[in-house]
mmCIF file of C-alpha atoms in Angstrom:
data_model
loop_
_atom_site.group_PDB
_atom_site.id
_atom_site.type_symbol
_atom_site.label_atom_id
_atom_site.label_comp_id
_atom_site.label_asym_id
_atom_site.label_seq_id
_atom_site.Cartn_x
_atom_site.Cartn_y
_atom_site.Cartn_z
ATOM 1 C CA UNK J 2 1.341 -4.225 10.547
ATOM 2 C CA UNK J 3 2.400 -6.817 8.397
ATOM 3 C CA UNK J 4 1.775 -7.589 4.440
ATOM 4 C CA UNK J 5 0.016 -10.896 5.846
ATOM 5 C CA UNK J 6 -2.217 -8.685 8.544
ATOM 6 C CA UNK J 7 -3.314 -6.677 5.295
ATOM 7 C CA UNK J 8 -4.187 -10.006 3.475
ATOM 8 C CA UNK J 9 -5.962 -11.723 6.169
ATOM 9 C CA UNK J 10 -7.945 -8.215 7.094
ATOM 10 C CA UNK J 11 -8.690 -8.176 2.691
ATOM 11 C CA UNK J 12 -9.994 -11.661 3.011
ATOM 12 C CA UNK J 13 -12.465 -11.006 6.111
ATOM 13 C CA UNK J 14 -13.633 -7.891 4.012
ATOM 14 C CA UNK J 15 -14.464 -9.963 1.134
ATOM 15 C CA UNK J 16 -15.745 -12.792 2.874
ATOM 16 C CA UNK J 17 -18.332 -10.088 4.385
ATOM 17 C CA UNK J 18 -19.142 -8.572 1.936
ATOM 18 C CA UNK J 19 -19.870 -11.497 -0.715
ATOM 19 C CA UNK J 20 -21.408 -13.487 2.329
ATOM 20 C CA UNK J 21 -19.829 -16.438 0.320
ATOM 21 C CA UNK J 22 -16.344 -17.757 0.950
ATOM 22 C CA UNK J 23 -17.091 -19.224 -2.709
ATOM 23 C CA UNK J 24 -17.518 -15.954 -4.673
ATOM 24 C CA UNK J 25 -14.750 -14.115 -2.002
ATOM 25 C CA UNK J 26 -12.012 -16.988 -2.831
ATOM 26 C CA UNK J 27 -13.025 -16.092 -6.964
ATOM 27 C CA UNK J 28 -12.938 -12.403 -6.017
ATOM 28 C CA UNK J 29 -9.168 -12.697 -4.279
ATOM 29 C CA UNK J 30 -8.363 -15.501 -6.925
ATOM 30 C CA UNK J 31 -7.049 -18.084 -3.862
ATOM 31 C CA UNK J 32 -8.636 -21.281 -2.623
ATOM 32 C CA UNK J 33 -11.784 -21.431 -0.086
ATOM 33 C CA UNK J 34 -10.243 -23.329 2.133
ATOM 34 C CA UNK J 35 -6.988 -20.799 2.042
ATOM 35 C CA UNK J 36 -9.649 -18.271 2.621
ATOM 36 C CA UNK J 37 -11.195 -20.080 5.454
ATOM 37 C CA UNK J 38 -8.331 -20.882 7.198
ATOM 38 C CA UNK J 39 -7.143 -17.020 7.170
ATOM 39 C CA UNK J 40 -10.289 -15.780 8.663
ATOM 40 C CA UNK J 41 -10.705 -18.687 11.054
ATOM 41 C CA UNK J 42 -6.902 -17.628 12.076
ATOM 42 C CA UNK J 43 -8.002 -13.999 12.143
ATOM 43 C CA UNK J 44 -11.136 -15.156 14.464
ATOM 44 C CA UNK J 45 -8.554 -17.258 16.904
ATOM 45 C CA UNK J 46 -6.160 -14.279 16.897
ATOM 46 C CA UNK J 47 -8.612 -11.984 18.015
ATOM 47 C CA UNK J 48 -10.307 -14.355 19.953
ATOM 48 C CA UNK J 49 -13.713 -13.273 18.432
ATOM 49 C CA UNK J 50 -16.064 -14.689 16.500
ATOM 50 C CA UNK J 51 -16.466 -12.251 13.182
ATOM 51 C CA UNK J 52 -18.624 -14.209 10.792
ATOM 52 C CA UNK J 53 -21.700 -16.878 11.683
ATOM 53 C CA UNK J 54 -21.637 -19.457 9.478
ATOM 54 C CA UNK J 55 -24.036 -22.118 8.192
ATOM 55 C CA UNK J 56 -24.388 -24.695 5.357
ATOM 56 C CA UNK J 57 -25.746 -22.178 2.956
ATOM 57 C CA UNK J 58 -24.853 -18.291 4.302
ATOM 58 C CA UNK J 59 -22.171 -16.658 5.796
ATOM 59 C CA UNK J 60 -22.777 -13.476 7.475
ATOM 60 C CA UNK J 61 -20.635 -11.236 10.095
ATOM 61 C CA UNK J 62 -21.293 -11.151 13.565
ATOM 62 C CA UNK J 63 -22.147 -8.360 15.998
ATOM 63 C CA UNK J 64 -18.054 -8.104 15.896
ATOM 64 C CA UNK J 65 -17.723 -9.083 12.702
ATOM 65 C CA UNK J 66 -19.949 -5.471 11.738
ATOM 66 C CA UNK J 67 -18.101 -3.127 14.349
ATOM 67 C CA UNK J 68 -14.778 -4.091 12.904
ATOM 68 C CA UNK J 69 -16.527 -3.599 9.249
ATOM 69 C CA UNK J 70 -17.010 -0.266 10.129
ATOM 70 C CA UNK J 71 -13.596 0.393 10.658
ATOM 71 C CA UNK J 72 -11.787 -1.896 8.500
ATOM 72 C CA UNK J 73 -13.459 -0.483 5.620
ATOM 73 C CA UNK J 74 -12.455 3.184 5.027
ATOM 74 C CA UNK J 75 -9.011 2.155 6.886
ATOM 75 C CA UNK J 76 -8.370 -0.138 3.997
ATOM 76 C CA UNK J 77 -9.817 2.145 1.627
ATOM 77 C CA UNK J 78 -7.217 4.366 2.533
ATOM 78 C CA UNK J 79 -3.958 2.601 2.784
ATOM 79 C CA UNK J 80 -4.927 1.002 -1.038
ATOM 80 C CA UNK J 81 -5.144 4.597 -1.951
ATOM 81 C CA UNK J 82 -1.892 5.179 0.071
ATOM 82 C CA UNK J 83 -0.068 2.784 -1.488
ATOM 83 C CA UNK J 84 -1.273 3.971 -5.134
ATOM 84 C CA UNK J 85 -0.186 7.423 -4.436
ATOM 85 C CA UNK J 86 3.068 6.121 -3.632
ATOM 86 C CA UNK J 87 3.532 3.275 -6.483
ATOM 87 C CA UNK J 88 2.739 6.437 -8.622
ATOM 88 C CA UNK J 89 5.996 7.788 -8.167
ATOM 89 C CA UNK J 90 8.399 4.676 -9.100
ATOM 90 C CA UNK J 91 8.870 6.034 -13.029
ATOM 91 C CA UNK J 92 9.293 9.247 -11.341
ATOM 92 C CA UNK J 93 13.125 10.591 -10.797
ATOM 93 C CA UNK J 94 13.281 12.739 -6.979
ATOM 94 C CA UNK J 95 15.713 13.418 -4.879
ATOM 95 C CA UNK J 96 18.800 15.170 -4.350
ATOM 96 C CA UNK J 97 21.864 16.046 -6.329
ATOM 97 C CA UNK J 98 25.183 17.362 -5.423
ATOM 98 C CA UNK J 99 27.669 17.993 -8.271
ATOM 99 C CA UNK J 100 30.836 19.468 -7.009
ATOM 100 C CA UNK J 101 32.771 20.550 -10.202
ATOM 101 C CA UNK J 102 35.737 23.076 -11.813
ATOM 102 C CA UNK J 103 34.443 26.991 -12.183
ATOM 103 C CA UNK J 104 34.569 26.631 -15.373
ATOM 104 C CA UNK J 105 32.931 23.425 -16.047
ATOM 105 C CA UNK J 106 30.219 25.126 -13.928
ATOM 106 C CA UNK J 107 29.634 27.829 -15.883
ATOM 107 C CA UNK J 108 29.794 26.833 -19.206
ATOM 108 C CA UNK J 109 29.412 23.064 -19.396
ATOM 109 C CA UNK J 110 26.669 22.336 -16.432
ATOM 110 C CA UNK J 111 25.208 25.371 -15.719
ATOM 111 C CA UNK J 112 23.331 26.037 -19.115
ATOM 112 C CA UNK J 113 22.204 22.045 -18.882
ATOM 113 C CA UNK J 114 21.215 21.497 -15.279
ATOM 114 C CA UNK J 115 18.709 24.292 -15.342
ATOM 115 C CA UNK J 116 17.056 22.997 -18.069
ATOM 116 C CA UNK J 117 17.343 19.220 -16.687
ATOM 117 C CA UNK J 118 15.671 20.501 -13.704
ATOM 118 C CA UNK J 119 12.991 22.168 -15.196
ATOM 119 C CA UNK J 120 12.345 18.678 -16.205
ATOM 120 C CA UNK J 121 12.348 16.725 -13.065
ATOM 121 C CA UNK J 122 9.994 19.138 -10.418
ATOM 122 C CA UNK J 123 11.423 16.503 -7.617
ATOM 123 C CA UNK J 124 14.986 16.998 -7.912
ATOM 124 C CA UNK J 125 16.735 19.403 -6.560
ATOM 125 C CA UNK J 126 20.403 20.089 -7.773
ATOM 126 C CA UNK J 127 22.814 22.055 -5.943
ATOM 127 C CA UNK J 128 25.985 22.766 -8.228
ATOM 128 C CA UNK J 129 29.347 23.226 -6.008
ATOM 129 C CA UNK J 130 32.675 24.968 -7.492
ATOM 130 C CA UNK J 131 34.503 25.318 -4.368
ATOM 131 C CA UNK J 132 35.672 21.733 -3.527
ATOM 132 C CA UNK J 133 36.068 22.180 0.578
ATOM 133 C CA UNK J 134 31.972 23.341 0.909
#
């Protein structure tokens, strides 16, 4: 699923649940009509009709509600997802492979990279002295 997928899905959700493409476009800070034309695109994609619109209400269909019911907690999820995840970009991880002398291993690195990885919980560091492993 695309970024835009996510966007247009966002927009529907909004539109629904403001029954306003007014107060969802101020919500998602974009234009009604760029609002419009994403669900209206959604709607021709899907070839359904999610939202029943007049001059003064918007409201979703019979298939606008059943994919409300899904769309919901699936979006409330991936937004959580994707927090989780964002979460870890100050966050060092990974892997780290230091192939090095005896001696530098034992008493330049060794005393230090025990302590740096007490530091950083996702790294692990594997210190090699024998230079064919």
């Amino acid at each position: 699923m695309a970024q835009d997928d996510l966007n247009v899905l966002s927009a529907f959700l909004a539109v629904a649940e403001e029954r306003s493409f007014t107060r969802a476009a101020k919500r998602l800070n974009v234009s009604q009509s760029a609002l419009s034309h994403a669900v209206r695109g959604l709607e021709e994609q899907i070839g359904v009709r999610l939202l029943a619109r007049t001059t003064r209400s918007v409201a979703p269909t019979d298939a606008g509600e059943e994919l409300l019911r899904s769309l919901r907690p699936a979006l409330t999820d991936i937004r959580a997802a994707l927090g989780k995840i964002s979460g870890q970009r100050d966050k060092p991880a990974g892997r780290v492979r230091l192939v090095v002398s005896p001696l530098a291993a034992g008493s330049v690195l060794g005393p230090k990279l025990g302590a740096f990885s007490d530091t950083i919980v996702a790294l692990v560091a594997r210190l090699h002295t024998n230079w064919f492993e």
